[in-house]
Short mmCIF file of C-alpha atoms in Angstrom, two decimals:
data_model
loop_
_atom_site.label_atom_id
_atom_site.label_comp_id
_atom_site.label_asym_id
_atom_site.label_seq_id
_atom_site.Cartn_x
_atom_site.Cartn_y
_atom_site.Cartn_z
CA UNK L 26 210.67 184.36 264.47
CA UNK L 27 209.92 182.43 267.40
CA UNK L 28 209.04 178.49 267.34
CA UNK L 29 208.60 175.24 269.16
CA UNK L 30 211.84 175.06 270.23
CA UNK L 31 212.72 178.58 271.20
CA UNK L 32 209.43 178.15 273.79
CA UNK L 33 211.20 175.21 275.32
CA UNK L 34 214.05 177.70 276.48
CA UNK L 35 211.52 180.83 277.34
CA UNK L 36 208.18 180.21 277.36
CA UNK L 37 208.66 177.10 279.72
CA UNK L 38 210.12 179.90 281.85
CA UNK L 39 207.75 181.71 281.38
CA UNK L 40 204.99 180.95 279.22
CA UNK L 41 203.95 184.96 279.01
CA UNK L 42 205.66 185.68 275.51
CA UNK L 43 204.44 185.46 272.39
CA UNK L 44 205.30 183.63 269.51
CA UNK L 45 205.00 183.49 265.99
CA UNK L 46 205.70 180.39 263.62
CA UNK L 47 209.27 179.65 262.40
CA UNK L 48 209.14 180.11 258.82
CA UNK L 49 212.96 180.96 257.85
CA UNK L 50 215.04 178.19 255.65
CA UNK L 51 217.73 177.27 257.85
CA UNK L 52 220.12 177.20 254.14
CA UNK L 53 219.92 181.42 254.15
CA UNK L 54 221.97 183.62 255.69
CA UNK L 55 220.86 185.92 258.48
CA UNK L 56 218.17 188.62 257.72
CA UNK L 57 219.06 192.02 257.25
CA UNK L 58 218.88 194.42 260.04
CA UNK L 59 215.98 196.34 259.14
CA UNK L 60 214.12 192.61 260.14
CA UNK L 61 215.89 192.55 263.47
CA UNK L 62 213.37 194.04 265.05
CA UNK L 63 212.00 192.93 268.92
CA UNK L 64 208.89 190.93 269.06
CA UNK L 65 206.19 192.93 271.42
CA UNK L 66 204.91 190.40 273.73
CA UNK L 67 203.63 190.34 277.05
CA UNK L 68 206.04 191.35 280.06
CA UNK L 69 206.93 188.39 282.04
CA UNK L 70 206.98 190.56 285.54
CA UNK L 71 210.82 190.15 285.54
CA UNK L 72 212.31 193.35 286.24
CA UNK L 73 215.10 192.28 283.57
CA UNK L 74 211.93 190.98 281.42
CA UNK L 75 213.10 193.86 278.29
CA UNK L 76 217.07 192.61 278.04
CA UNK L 77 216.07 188.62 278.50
CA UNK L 78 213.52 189.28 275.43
CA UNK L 79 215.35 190.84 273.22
CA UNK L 80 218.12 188.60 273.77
CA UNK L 81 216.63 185.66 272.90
CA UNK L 82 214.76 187.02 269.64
CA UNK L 83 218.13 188.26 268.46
CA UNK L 84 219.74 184.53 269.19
CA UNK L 85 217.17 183.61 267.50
CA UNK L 86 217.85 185.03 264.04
CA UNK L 87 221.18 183.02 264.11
CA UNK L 88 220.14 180.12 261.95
CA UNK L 89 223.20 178.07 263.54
CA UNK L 90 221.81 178.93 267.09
CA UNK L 91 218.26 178.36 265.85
CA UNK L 92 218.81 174.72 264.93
CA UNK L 93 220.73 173.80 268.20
CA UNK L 94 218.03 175.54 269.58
CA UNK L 95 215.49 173.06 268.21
CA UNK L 96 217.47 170.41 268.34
CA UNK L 97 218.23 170.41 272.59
CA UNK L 98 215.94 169.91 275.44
CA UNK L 99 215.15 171.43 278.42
CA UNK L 100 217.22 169.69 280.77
CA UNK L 101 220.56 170.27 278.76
CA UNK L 102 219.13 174.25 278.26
CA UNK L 103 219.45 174.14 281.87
CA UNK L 104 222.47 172.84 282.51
CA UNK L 105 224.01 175.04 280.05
CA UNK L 106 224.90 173.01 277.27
CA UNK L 107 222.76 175.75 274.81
CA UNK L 108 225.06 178.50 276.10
CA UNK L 109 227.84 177.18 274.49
CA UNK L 110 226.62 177.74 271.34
CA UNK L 111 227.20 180.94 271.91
CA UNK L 112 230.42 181.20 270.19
CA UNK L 113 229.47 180.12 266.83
CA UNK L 114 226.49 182.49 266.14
CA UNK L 115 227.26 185.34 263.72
CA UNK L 116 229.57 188.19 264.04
CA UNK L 117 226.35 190.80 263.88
CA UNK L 118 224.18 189.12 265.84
CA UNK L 119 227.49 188.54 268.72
CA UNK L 120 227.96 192.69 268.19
CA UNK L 121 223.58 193.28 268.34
CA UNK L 122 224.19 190.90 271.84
CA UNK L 123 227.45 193.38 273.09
CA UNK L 124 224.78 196.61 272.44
CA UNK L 125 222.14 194.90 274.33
CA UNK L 126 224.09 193.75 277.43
CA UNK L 127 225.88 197.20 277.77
CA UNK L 128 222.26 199.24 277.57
CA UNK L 129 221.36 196.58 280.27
CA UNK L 130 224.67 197.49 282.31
CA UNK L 131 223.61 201.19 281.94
CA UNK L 132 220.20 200.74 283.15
CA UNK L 133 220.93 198.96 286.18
CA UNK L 134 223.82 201.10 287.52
CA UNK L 135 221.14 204.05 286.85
CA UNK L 136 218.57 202.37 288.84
CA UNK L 137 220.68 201.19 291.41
CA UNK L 138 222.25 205.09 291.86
CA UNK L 139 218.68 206.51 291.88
CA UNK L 140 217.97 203.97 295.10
CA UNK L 141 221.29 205.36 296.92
CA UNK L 142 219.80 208.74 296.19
CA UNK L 143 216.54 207.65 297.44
CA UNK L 144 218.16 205.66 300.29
CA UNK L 145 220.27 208.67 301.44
CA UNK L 146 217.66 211.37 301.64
CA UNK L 147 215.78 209.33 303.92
CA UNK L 148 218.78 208.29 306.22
CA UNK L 149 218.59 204.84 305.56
CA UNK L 150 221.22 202.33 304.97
CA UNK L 151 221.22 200.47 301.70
CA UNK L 152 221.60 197.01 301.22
CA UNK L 153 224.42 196.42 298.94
CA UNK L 154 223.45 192.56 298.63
CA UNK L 155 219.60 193.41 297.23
CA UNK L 156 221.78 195.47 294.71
CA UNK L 157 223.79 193.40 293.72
CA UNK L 158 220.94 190.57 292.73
CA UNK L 159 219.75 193.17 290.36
CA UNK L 160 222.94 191.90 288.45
CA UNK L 161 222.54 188.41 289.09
CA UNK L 162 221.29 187.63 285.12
CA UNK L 163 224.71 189.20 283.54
CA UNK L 164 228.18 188.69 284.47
CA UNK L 165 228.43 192.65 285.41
CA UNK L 166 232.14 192.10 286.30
CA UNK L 167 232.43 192.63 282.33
CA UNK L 168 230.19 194.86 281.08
CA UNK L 169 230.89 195.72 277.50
CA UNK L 170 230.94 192.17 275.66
CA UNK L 171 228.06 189.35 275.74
CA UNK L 172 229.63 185.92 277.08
CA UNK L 173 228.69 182.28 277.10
CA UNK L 174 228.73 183.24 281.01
CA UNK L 175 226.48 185.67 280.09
CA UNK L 176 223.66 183.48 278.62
CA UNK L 177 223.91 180.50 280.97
CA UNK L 178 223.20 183.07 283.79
CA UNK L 179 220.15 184.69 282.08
CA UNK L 180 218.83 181.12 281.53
CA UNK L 181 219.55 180.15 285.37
CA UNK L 182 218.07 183.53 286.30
CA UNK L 183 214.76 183.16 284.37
CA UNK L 184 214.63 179.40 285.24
CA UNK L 185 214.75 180.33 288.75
CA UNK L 186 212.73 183.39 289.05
CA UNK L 187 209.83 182.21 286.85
CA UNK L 188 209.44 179.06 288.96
CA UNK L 189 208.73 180.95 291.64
CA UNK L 190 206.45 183.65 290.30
CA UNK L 191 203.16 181.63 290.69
CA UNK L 192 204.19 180.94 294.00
CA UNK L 193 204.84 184.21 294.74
CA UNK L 194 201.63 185.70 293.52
CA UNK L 195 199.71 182.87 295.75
CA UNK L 196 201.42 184.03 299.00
CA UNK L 197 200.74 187.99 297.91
CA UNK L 198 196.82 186.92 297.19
CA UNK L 199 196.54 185.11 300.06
CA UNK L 200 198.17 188.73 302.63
CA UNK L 201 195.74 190.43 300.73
CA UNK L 202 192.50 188.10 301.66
CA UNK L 203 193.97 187.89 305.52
CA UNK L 204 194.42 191.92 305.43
CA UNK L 205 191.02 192.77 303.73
CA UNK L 206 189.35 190.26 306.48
CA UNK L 207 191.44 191.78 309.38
CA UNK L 208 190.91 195.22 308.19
CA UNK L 209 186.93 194.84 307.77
CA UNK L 210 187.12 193.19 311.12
CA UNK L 211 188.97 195.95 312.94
CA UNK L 212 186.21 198.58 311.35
CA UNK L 213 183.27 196.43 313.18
CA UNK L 214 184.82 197.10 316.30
CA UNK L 215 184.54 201.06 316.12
CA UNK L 216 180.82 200.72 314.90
CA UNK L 217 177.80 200.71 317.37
CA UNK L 218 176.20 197.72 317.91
CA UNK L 219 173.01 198.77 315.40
CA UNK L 220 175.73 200.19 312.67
CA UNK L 221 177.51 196.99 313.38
CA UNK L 222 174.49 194.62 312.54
CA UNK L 223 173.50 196.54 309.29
CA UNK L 224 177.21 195.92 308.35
CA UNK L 225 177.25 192.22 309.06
CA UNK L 226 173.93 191.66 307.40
CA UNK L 227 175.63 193.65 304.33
CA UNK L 228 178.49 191.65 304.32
CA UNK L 229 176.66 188.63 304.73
CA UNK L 230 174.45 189.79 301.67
CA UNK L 231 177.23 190.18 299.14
CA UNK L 232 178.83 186.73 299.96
CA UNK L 233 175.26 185.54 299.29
CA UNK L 234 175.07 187.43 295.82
CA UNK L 235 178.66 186.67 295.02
CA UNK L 236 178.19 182.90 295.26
CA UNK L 237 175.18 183.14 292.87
CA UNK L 238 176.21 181.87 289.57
CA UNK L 239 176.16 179.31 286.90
CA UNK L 240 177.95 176.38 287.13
CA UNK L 241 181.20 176.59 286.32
CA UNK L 242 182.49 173.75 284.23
CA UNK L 243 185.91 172.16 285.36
CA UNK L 244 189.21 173.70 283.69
CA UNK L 245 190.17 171.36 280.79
CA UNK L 246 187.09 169.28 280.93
CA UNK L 247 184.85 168.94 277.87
CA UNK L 248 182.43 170.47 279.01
CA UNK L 249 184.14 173.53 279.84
CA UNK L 250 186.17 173.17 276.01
CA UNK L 251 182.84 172.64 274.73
CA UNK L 252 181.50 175.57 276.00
CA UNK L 253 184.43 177.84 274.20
CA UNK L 254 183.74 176.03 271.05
CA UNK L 255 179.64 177.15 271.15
CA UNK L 256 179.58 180.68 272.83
CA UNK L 257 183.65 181.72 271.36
CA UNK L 258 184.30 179.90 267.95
CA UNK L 259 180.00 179.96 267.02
CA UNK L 260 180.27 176.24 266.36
CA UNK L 261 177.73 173.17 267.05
CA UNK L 262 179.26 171.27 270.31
CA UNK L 263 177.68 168.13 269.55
CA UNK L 264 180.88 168.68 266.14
CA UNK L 265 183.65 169.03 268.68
CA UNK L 266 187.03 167.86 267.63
CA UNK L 267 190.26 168.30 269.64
CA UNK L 268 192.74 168.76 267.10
CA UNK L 269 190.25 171.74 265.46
CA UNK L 270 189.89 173.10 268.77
CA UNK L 271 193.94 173.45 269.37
CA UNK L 272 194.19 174.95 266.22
CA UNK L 273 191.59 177.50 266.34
CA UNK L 274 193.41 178.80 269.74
CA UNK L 275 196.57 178.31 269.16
CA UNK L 276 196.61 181.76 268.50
CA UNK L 277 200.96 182.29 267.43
CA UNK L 278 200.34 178.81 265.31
CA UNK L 279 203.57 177.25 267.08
CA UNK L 280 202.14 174.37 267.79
CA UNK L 281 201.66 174.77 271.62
CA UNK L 282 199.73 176.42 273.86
CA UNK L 283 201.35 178.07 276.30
CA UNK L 284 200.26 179.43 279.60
CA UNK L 285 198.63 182.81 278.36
CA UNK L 286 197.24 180.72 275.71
CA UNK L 287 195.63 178.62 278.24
CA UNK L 288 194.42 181.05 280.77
CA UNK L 289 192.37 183.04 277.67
CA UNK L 290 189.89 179.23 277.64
CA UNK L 291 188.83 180.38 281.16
CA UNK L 292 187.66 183.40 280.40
CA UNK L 293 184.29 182.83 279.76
CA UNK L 294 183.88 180.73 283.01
CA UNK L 295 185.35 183.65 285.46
CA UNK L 296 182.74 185.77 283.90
CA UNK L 297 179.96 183.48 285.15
CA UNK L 298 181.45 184.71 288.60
CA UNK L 299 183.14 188.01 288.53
CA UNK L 300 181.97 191.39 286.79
CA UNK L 301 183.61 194.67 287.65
CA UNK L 302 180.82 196.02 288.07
CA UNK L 303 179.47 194.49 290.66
CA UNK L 304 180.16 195.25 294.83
CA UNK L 305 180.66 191.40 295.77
CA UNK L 306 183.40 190.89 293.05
CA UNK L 307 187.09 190.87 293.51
CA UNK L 308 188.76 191.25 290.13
CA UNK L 309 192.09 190.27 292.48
CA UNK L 310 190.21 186.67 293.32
CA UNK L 311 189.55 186.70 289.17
CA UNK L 312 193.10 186.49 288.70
CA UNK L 313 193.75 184.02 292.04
CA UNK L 314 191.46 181.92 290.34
CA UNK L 315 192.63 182.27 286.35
CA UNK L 316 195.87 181.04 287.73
CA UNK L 317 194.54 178.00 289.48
CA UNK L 318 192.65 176.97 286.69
CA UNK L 319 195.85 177.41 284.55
CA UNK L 320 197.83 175.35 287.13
CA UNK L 321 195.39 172.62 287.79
CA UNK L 322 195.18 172.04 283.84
CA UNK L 323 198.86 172.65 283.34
CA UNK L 324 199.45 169.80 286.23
CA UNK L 325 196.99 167.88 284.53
CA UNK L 326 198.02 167.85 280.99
CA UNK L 327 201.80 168.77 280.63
CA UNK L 328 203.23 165.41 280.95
CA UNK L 329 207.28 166.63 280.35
CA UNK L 330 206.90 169.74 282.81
CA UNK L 331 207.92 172.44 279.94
CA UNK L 332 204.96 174.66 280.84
CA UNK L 333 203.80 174.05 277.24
CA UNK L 334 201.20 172.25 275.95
CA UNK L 335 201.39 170.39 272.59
CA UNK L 336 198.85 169.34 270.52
CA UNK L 337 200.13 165.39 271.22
CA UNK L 338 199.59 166.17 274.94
CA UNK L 339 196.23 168.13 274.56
CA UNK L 340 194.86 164.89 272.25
CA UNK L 341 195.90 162.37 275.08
CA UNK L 342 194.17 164.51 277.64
CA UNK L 343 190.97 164.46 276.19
CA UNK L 344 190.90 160.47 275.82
CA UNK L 345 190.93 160.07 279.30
CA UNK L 346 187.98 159.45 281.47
CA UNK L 347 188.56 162.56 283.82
CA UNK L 348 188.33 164.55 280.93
CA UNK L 349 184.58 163.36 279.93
CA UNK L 350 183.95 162.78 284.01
CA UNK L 351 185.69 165.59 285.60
CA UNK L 352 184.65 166.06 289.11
CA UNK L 353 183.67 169.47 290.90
CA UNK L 354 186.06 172.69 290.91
CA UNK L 355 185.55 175.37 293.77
CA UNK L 356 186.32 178.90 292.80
CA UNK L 357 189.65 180.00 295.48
CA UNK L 358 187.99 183.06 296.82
CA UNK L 359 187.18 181.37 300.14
CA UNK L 360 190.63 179.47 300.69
CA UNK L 361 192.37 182.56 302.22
CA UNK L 362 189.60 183.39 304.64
CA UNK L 363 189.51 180.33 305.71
CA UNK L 364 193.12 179.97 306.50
CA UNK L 365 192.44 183.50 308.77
CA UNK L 366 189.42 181.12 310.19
CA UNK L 367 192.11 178.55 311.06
CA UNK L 368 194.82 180.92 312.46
CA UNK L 369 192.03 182.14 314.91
CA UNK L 370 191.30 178.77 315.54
CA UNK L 371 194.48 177.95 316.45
CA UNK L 372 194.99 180.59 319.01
CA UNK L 373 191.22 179.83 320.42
CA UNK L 374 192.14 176.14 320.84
CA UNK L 375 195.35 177.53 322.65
CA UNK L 376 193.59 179.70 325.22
CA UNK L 377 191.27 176.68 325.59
CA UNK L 378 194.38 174.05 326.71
CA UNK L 379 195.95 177.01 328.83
CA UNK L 380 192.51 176.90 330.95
CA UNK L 381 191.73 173.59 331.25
CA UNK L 382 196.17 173.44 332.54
CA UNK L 383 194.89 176.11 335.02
CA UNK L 384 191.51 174.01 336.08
CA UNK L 385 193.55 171.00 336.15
CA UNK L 386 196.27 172.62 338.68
CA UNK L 387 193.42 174.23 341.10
CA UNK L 388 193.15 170.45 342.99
CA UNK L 389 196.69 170.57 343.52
CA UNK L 390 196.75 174.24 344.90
CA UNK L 391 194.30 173.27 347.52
CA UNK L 392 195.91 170.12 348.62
CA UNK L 393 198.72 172.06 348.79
CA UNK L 394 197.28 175.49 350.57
CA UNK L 395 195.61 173.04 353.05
CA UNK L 396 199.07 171.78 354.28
CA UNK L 397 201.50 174.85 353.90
CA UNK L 398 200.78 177.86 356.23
CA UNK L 399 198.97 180.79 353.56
CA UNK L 400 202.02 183.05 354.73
CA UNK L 401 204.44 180.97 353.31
CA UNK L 402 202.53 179.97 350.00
CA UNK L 403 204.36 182.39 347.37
CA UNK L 404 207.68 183.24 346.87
CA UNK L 405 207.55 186.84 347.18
CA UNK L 406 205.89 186.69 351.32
CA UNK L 407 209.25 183.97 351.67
CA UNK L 408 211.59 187.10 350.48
CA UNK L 409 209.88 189.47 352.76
CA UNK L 410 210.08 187.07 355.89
CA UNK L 411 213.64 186.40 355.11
CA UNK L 412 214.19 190.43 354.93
CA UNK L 413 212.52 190.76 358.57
CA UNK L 414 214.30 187.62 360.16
CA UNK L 415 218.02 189.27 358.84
CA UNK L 416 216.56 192.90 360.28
CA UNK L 417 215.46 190.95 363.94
CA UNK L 418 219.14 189.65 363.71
CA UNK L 419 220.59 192.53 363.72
CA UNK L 420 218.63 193.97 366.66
CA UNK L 421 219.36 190.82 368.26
CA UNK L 422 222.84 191.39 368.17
CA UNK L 423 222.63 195.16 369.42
CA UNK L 424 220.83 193.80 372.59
CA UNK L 425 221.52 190.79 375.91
CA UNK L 426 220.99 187.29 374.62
CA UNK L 427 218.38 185.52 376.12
CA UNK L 428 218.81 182.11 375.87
CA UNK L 429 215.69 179.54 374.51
CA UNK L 430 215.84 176.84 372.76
CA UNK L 431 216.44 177.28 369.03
CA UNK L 432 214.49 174.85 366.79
CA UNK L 433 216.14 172.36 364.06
CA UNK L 434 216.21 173.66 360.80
CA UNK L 435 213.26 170.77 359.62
CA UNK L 436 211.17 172.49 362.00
CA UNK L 437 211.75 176.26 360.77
CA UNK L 438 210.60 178.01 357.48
CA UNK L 439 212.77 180.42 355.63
CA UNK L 440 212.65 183.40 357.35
CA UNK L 441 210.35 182.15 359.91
CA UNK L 442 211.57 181.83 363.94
CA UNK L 443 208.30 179.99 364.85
CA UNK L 444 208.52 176.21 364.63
CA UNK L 445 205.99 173.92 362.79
CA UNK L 446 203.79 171.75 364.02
CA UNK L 447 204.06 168.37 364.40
CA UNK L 448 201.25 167.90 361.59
CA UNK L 449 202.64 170.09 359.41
CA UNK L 450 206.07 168.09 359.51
CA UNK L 451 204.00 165.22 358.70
CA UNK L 452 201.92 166.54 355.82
CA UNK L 453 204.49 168.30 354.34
CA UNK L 454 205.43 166.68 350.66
CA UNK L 455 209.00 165.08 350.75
CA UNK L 456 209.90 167.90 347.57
CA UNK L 457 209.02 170.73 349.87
#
């Protein structure tokens, strides 16, 4: 089954699956195939999450591949070297890997037609490069055997998809917070000023209710541990011990706790805040803040970055002083609006600077107006004089000269035939 080692490849992808305790003598041969069954587990969100499962559990019954698998860490996993192992795993579990790879082949080219379908009745044009990233985690270009090529890229593809995936639901929760701000907003404006005010005070009610709770105890701190050991596990707190405490929740008994491990300790802190049943809770700010919690502790405790937690690393933790002396933790509900709070801000402070430019400009305007006739002050009455002096021209032309004296050019406006006056040609800045 799965172990220690096997997590380092997945579950520090991961962390969503899993796992049971390796219990197999490495000396046997591999299990019959009545045992080769798929472990359920928890999908990782990967849309290839079925295939990269069951190939790994299979892999995993090879007892060669199983040792290497302990045996290598996860830098060298990612650069491949476990891959290569490929080639001396067992002829049926090789054949079980050729079955699962071409199922995987069939699914996507089934998918990928019914988009087409989907694409064409609608008149759209597809985008043959999304399509073709559906394929990145298999070397489609072969689709009936199961290469070394084909496990490296399923490794890359999980490494790099995975490593993302927090990110990615922290950008989607915070569109959500800015839309369900904008959109409650938006509905003010087409109330009446009563209706309006009841809504406000409403609002203004549940964020009152919503921020009434107990305290909640920082993620990882003893406190918050302790807390788990009293109301979850029925024991005394004042008997808390570490090592008891990872063993009791290790729930697979691999020997680490992974992240779904982790984020099951917080549970009993986001119900001092959230309840389903209430108006003022968000069960989608639960889950923003189950994963920050599960970050911050993650950050905090998983010295070698694996996204596991063993029980070496979870002792260490709870020597230091932060763990005994944590300081406060803020729930992440508010971090969103806030950002909207900022954005408007921003745009405020912009209109601000874009008046005082204007005030700033108004002293120039009327030093300016003051010394430049009002007719010739914009650009467009200088195109319309021009268009009259070329029309006075040409009726010139029609009738008998008369002669006068035709002013210098310094002395003349465009389009103007009257000459300035001495003043003005004094006044007049040397740009102009």
């Amino acid at each position: 089954m799965w172990g220690p080692s096997h997590c380092c490849l997945i579950l520090c992808l991961w962390a969503c699956l899993d796992a049971l305790p390796v219990a197999v003598d490495k000396t046997k041969v591999s299990p019959p195939v009545e045992e080769l069954e798929p472990p359920k587990s928890e999908d990782t969100g990967l849309h290839y999450d079925r295939y990269l499962r069951e190939v790994i559990d299979f892999l995993e019954k090879d007892p060669h591949f199983r040792e290497k698998l302990h045996n290598t860490d996860m830098e060298d996993i990612k650069q491949g070297k476990l891959a290569k192992e490929l080639d001396f795993v067992s002829h049926h579990v090789r054949t079980k890997l050729d079955e699962l790879k071409r199922q995987e082949v069939n699914r996507l080219r089934t998918l990928i037609k019914v988009k087409q379908d989907m694409n064409g009745e609608k008149g759209t044009s597809v985008d043959h490069q999304a399509l073709l990233k559906q394929f990145e985690h298999l070397n489609h270009m072969n689709p009936h055997t199961f290469e070394v090529e084909d496990l490296d890229r399923l490794i890359q593809s999980a490494t790099n998809d995975l490593e993302n995936f927090d990110k990615e639901r922290h950008e989607e929760f915070k569109k959500y917070e800015m839309m369900k701000e904008l959109e409650r907003r938006e509905h003010l404006k087409t109330l009446d000023e009563e209706a309006r005010k009841k809504e406000e005070e409403h609002y203004e009610e549940m964020k009152k209710k919503h921020a009434d709770h107990p305290k909640i105890n920082h993620p990882g701190s003893q406190d918050q541990l302790k807390e788990v050991w009293q109301e979850s596990d029925g024991l005394d707190p004042s008997e808390f011990e570490p090592k008891t405490f990872f063993n009791l929740h290790d729930t697979n008994g691999d020997g680490y706790f992974d992240e779904q491990e982790l984020e099951a300790l917080f549970t009993k802190e986001l119900e001092k805040i959230y309840d389903p049943a209430r108006e003022e809770d968000d069960m989608q700010e639960m889950e923003e803040d189950r994963l920050r919690m599960r970050e911050h502790v993650m950050n905090e405790i998983d010295t070698n970055r694996d996204r596991l937690v063993s029980l070496n690393e979870f002792i260490t933790a709870t020597d230091r002083k932060e763990f005994q002396e944590p300081g406060g933790w803020e729930t992440g509900n508010q971090t969103p609006l806030r950002t909207f709070q900022r954005v408007l801000g921003h745009m405020a402070s912009a209109a601000a600077v874009l008046q005082l430019g204007l005030l700033r400009m108004r002293p120039l305007q009327r030093w300016l107006r003051a010394r430049v006739p009002h007719r010739a002050w914009t650009a467009g009455s200088l195109r319309v004089r021009a268009v009259q002096h070329m029309e006075r021209l040409k009726i010139q032309k029609t009738e008998t000269p008369v002669q006068a004296k035709v002013p210098s050019a310094v002395e003349m406006l465009p389009g103007d035939t009257r000459p300035m006056s001495q003043g003005h040609q004094q006044d007049l800045p040397a740009h102009f």
